Short mmCIF file of C-alpha atoms and ligand atoms in Angstrom, two decimals:
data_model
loop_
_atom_site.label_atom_id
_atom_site.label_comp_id
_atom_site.label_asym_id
_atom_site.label_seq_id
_atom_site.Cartn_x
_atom_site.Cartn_y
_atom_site.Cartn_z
CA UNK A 225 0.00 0.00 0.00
CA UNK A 226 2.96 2.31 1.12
CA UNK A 227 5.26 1.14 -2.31
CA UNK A 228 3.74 4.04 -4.32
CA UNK A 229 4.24 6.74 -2.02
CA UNK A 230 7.87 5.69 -1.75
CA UNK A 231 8.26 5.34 -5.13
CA UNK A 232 6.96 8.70 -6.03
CA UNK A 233 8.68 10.33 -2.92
CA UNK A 234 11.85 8.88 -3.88
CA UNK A 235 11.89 9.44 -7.87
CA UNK A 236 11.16 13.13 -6.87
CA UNK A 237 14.10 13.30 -4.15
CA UNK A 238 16.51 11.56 -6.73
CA UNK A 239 16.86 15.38 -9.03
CA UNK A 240 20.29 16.25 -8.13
CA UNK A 241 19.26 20.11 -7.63
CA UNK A 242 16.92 19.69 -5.28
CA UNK A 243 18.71 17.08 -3.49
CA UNK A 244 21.59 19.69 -1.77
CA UNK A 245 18.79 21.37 -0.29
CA UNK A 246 16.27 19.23 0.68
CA UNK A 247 18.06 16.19 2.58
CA UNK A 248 18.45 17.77 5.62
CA UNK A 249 15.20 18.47 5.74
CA UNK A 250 13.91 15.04 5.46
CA UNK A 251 16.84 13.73 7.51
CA UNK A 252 15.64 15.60 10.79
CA UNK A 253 11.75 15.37 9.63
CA UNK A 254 12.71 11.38 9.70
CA UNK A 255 14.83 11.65 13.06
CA UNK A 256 12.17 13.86 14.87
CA UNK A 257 9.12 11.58 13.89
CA UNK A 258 11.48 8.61 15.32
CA UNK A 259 12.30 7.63 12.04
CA UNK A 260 8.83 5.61 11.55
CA UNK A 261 8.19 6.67 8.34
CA UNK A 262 4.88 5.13 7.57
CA UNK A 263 2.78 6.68 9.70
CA UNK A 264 4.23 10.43 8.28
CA UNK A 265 1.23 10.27 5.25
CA UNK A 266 -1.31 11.51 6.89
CA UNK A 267 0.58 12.92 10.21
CA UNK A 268 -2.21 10.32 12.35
CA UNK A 269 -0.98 8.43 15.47
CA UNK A 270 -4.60 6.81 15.07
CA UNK A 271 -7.37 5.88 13.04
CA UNK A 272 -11.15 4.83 13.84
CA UNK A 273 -12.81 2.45 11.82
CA UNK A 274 -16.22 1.26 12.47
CA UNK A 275 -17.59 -2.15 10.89
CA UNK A 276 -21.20 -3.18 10.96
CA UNK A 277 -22.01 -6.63 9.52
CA UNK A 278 -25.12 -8.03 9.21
CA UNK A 279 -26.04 -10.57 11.78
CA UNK A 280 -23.44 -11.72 14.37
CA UNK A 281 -24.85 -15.80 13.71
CA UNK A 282 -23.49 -16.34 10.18
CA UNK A 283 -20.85 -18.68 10.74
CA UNK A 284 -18.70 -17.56 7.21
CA UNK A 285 -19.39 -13.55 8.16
CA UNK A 286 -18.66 -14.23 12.03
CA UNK A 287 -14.75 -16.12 10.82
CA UNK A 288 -14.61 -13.20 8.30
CA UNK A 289 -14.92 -10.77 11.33
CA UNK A 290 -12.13 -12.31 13.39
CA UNK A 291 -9.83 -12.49 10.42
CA UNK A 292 -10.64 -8.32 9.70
CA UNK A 293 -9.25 -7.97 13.18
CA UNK A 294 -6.21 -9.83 13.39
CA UNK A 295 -5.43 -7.99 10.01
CA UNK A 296 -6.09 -4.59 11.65
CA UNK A 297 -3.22 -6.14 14.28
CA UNK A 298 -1.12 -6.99 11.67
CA UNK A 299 -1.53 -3.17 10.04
CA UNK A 300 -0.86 -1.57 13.57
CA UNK A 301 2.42 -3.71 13.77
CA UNK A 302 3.82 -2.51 10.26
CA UNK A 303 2.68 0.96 10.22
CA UNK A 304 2.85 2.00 14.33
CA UNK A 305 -0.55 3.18 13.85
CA UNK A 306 -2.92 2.42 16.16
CA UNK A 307 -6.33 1.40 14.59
CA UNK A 308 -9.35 0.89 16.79
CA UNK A 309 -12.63 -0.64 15.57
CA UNK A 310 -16.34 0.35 16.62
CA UNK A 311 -18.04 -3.29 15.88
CA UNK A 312 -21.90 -3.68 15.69
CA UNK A 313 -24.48 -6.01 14.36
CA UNK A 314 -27.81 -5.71 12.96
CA UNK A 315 -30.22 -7.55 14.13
CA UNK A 316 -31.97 -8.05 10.68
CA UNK A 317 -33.49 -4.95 10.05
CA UNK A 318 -31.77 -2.08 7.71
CA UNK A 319 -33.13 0.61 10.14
CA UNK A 320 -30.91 -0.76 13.27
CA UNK A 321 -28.24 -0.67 11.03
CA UNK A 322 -28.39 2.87 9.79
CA UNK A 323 -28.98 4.00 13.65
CA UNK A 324 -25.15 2.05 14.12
CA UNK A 325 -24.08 3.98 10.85
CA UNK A 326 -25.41 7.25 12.54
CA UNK A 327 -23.24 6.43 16.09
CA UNK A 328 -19.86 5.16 14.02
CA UNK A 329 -20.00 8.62 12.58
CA UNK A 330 -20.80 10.80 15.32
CA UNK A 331 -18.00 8.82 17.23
CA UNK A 332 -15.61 9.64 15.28
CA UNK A 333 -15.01 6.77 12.78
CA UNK A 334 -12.98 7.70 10.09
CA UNK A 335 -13.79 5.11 7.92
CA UNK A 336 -17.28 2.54 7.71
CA UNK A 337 -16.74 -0.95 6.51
CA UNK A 338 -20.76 -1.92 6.35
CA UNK A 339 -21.68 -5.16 5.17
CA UNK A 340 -25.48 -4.13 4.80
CA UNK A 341 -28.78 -5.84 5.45
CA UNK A 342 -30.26 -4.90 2.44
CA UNK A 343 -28.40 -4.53 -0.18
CA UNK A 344 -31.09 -2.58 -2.19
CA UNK A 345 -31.44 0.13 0.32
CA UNK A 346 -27.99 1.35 1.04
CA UNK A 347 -29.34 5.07 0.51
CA UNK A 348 -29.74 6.56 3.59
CA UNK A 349 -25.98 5.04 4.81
CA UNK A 350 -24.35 6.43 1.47
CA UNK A 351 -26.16 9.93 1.96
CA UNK A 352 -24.87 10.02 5.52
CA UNK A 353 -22.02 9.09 4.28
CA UNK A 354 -21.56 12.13 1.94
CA UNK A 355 -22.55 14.82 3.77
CA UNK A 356 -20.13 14.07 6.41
CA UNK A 357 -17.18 13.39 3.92
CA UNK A 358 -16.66 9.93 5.25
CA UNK A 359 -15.62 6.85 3.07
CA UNK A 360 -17.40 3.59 2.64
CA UNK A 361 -16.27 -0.16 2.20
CA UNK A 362 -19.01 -2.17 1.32
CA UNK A 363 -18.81 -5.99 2.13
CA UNK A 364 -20.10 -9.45 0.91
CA UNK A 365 -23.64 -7.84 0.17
CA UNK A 366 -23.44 -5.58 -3.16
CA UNK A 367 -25.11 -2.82 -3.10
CA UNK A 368 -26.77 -1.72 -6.17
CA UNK A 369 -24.95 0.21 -8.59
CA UNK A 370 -26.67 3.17 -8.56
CA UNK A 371 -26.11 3.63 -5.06
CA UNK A 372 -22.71 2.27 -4.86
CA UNK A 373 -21.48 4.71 -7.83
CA UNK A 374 -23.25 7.95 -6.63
CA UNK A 375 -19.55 9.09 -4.87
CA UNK A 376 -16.15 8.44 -5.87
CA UNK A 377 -15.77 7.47 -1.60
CA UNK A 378 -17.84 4.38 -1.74
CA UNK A 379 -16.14 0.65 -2.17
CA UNK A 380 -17.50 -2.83 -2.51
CA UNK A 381 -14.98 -5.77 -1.39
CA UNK A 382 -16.84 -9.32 -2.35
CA UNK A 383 -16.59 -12.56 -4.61
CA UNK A 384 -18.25 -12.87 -8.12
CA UNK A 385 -21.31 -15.22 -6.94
CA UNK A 386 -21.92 -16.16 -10.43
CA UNK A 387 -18.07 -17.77 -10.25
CA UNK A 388 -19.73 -19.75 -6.88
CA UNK A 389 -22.66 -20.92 -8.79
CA UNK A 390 -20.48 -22.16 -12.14
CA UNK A 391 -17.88 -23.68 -9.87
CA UNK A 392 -20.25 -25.69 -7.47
CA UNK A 393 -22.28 -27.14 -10.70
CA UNK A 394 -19.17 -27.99 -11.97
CA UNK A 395 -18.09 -30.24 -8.90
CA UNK A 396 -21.80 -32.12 -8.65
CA UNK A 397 -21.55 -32.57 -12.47
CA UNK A 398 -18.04 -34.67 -11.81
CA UNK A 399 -19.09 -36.21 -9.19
CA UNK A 400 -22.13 -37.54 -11.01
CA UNK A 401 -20.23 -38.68 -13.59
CA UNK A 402 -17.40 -40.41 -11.19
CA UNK A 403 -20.35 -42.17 -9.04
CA UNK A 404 -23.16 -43.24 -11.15
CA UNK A 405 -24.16 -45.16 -8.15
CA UNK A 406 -24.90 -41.76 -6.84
CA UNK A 407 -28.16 -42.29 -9.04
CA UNK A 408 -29.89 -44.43 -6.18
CA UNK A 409 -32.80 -45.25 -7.89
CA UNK A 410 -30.92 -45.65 -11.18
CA UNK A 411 -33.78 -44.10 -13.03
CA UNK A 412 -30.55 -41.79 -15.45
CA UNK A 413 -31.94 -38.74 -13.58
CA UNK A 414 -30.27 -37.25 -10.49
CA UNK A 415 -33.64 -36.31 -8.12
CA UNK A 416 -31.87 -33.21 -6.12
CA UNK A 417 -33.11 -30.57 -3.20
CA UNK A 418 -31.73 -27.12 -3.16
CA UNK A 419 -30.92 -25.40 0.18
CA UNK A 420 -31.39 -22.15 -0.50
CA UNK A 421 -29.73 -18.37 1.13
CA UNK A 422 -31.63 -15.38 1.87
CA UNK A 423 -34.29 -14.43 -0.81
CA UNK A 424 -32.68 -11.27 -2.57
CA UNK A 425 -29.50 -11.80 -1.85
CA UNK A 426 -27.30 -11.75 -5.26
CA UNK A 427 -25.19 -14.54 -3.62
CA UNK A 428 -28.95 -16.92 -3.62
CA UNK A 429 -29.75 -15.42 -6.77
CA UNK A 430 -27.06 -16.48 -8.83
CA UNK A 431 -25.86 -19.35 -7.18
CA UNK A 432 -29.21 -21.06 -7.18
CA UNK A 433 -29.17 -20.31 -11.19
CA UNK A 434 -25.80 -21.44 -12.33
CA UNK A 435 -25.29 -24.37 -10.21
CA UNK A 436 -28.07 -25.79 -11.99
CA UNK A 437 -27.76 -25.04 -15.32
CA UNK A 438 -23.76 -25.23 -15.14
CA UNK A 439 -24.91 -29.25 -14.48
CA UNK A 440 -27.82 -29.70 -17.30
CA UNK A 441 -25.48 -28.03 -19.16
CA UNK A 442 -22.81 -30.83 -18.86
CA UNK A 443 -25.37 -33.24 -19.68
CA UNK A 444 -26.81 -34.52 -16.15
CA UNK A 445 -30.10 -35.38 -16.16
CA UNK A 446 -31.95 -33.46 -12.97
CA UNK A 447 -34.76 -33.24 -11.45
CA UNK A 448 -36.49 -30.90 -9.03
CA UNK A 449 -38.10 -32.81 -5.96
CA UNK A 450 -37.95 -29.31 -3.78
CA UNK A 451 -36.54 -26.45 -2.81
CA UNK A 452 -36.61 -24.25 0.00
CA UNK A 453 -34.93 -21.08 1.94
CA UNK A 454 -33.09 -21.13 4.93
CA UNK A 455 -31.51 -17.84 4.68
CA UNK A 456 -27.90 -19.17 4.90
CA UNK A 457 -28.76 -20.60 8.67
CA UNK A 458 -28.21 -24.17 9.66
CA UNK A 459 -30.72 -24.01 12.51
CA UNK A 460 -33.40 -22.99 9.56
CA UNK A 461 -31.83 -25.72 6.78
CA UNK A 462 -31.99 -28.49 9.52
CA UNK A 463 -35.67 -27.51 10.59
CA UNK A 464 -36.75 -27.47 6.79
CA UNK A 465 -34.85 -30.66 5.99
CA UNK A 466 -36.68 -32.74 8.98
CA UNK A 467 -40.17 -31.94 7.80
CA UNK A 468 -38.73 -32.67 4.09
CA UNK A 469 -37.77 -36.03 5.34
CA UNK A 470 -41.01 -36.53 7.23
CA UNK A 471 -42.70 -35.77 4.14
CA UNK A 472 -40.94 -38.45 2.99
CA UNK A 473 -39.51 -37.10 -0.26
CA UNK A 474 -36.48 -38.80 -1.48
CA UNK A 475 -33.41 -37.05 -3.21
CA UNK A 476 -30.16 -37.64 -4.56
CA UNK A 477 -28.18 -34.79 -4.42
CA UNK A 478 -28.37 -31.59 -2.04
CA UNK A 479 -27.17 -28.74 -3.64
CA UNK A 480 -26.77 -25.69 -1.13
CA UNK A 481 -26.12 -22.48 -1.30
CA UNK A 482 -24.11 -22.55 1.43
CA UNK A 483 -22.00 -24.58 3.58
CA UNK A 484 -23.64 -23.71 6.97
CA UNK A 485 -27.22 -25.08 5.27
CA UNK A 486 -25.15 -28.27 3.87
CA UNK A 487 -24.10 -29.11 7.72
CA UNK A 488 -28.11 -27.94 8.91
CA UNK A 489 -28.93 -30.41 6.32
CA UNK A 490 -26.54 -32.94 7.69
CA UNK A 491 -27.72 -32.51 11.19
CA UNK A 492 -31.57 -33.48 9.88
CA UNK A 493 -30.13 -36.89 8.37
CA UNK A 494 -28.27 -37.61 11.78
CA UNK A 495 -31.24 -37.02 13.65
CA UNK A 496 -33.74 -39.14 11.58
CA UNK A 497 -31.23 -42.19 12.16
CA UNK A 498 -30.55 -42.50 8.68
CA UNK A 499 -26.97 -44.13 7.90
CA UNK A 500 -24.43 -42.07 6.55
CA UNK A 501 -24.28 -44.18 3.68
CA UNK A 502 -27.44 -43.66 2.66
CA UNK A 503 -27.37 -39.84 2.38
CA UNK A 504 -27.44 -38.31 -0.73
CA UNK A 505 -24.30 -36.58 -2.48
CA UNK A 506 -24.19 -32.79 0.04
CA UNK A 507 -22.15 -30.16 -1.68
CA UNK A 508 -21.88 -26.37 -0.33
CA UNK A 509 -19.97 -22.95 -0.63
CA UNK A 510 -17.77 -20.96 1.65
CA UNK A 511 -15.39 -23.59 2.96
CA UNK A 512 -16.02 -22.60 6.83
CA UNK A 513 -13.88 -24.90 9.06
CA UNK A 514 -16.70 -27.48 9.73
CA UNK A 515 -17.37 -27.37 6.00
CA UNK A 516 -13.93 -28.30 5.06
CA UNK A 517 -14.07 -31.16 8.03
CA UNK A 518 -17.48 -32.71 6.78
CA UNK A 519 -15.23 -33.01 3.33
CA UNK A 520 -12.73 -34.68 5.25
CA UNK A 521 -14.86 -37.03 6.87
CA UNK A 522 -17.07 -37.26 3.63
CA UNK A 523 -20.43 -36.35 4.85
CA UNK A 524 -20.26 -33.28 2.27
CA UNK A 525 -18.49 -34.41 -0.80
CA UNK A 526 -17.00 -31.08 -2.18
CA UNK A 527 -17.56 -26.98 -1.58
CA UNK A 528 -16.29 -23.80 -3.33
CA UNK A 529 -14.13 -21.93 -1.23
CA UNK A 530 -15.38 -18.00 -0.30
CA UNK A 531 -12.23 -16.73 -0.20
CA UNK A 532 -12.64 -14.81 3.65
CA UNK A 533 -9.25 -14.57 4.35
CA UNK A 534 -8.49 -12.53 0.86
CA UNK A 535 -11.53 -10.35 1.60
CA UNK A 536 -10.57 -9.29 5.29
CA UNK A 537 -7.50 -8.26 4.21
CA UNK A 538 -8.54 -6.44 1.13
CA UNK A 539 -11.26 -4.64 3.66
CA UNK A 540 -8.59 -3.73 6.11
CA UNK A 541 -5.67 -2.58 3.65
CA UNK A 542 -8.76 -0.24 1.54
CA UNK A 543 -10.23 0.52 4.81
CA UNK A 544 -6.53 1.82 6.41
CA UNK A 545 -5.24 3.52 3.54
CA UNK A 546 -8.79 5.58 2.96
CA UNK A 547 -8.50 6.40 6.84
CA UNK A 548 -4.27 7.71 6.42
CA UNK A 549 -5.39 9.79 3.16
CA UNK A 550 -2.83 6.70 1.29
CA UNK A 551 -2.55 5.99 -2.32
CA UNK A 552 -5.06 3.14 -3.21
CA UNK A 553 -2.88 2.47 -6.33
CA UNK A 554 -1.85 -0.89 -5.50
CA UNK A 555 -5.04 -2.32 -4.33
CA UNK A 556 -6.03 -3.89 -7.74
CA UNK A 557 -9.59 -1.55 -7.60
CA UNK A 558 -11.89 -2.14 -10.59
CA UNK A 559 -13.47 1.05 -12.13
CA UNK A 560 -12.09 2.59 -9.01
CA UNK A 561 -14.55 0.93 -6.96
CA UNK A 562 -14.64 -2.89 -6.55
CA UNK A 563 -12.19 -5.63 -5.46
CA UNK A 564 -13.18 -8.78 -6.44
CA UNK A 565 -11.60 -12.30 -4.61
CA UNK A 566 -11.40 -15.64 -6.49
CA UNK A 567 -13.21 -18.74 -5.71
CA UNK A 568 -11.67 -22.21 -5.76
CA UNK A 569 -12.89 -25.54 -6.07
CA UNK A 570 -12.52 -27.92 -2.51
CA UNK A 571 -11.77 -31.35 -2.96
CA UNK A 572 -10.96 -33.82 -0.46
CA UNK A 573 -7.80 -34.12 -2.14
CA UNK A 574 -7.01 -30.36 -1.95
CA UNK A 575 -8.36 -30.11 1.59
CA UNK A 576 -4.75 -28.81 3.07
CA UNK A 577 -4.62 -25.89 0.72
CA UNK A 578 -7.76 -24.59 2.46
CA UNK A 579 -6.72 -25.27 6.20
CA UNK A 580 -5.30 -21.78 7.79
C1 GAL B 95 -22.38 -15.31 1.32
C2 GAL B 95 -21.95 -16.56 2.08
C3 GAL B 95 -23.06 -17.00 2.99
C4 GAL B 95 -23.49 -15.86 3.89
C5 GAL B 95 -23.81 -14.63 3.08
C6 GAL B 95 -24.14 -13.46 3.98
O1 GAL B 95 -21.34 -14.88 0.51
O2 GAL B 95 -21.67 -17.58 1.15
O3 GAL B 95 -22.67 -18.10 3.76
O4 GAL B 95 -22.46 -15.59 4.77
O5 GAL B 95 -22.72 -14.30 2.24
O6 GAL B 95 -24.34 -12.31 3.27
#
């Protein structure tokens, strides 16, 4: 983050004239200031950020949080700048959240990292926002564009979800055609339930479309016995999948939206008594540590990985820089605005790649 303002700073103190005059300068600036150097850009000691996620229960945003705030350690350790954090969590309702918005910025924060309820009504945070001249970095739940782009001070950090949705068809279309005794009833079509996130959300959206026609469109035969939305919570995937299975309906494949669901799922099997082996082919996103151990153990047979520990860290660099007035040349921003973090494909074979 700090390479470009050294470069600059030292391709302008390398002209020879100015050199004879200007090195004492810097050399006492440098000794007075203790000769720590990175925290000189702005001339803070300190910066505030506040952070407001969504809901303190989601299992990939709660790991997310922790990582943002070792990374904030890590920051404060290179730069000698201390950064504190205002945290808070909405309880589900955008109108808590722009009450926290209202407090982080009448507290001081220099900097908001929001990961909004919902995403289509980030208005009243970005007007706040503007009139009191305070950057935004929006996480894991886009806003819409014509919010997000109405200020050159507003940021999203996510993942592409249509990248999630291609990738996850892609593993339950190999693993179909690795285990055709995955077709229990061997009828050439693979029955399948989808587990699906919050209604809205672009990560449901998408994900829901593309796994599924990422498959058909590698020539599996599927069919539909049910759907239904547990809003990325295993408590609400397990309660759904026990009256599913009391129902009776039959399926061979679970395809979820989410890892979290994919375990809630899990949990519903377990507690009808039915053996492992008889559970149907489970496949998720996120790659949450009890995601990546149901892999291991091969109770969920694959997952694409949400890359959280990418996303923290592209939060926290964006989030420090904005609040120490730093160049944001080298944070790879798209139109100015967006970073974007990769998916990747978990295997049980790639399972130590994924283990922090
Ligand atoms: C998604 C993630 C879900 C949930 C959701 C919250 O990207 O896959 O597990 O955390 O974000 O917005």
């Amino acid at each position: 983050m700090m390479k470009n303002f050294r470069r600059s700073f030292f391709r302008w103190c390398s002209r020879p004239v100015l050199y004879l005059f200007i090195t004492p300068v810097i050399l006492s600036a440098f000794m007075l200031s203790g000769c720590s150097g990175e925290d000189d850009i702005s001339g803070k000691k300190e910066v505030k950020i506040g952070l407001a996620a969504y809901d303190q229960y989601d299992n990939f945003i709660s790991e997310m949080m922790e990582l943002i705030d070792e990374d904030y350690a890590k920051i404060e350790k290179e730069t000698g700048i201390t950064v504190t954090t205002e945290v808070y969590y909405g309880q589900g309702s955008q109108f808590s959240q722009n009450n926290q918005v209202k407090n982080m910025i009448n507290h001081g924060c220099d900097v908001l990292c929001v990961n909004p309820i919902d995403r289509t009504d980030t208005s009243y945070i970005i007007n706040l926002a503007q009139e009191n001249d305070i950057p935004v970095v929006f996480f894991n739940r886009e806003p819409v564009s014509e919010d997000l782009l109405r200020g050159s001070s507003f940021f999203y950090v996510g993942a592409d979800a249509l990248q999630s949705g291609v990738m996850e068809g892609e593993l339950v279309a190999d693993y179909c055609r690795d285990h055709p005794e995955a077709d229990i009833n061997g009828d050439g079509v693979f029955q399948y339930i989808l587990m699906e996130g919050e209604a809205g959300h672009q990560d449901a959206i998408i994900r829901t479309e593309y796994s599924i026609s990422t498959i058909e469109g590698k020539g599996i035969a599927l069919e539909r016995v049910t759907s239904a939305i547990a809003n990325w919570s295993g408590d609400q995937a397990r309660a759904k999948m026990k009256s599913i299975l009391e129902s009776g309906t039959k399926a061979e494949l679970i395809i979820s939206n989410n890892d979290a669901m994919a375990l809630g799922v899990m949990s519903a099997y377990e507690e009808a008594g039915i053996p492992v082996e008889e559970w149907p082919a489970i496949f998720g996103i996120d790659g949450i540590a009890q995601g990546l151990d149901a892999i291991d153990k091969g109770t969920m047979k694959a997952t694409v990985y949400n890359d959280k520990e990418g996303q923290a860290e592209a939060i926290t660099r964006l989030s420090f820089a904005l609040a120490t007035s730093a160049p944001l040349d080298d944070l790879d921003l798209e139109n100015g605005t967006y970073i974007w973090l990769p998916y990747k494909k978990v295997t049980k074979d790639k399972l130590n790649e994924f283990r922090h």
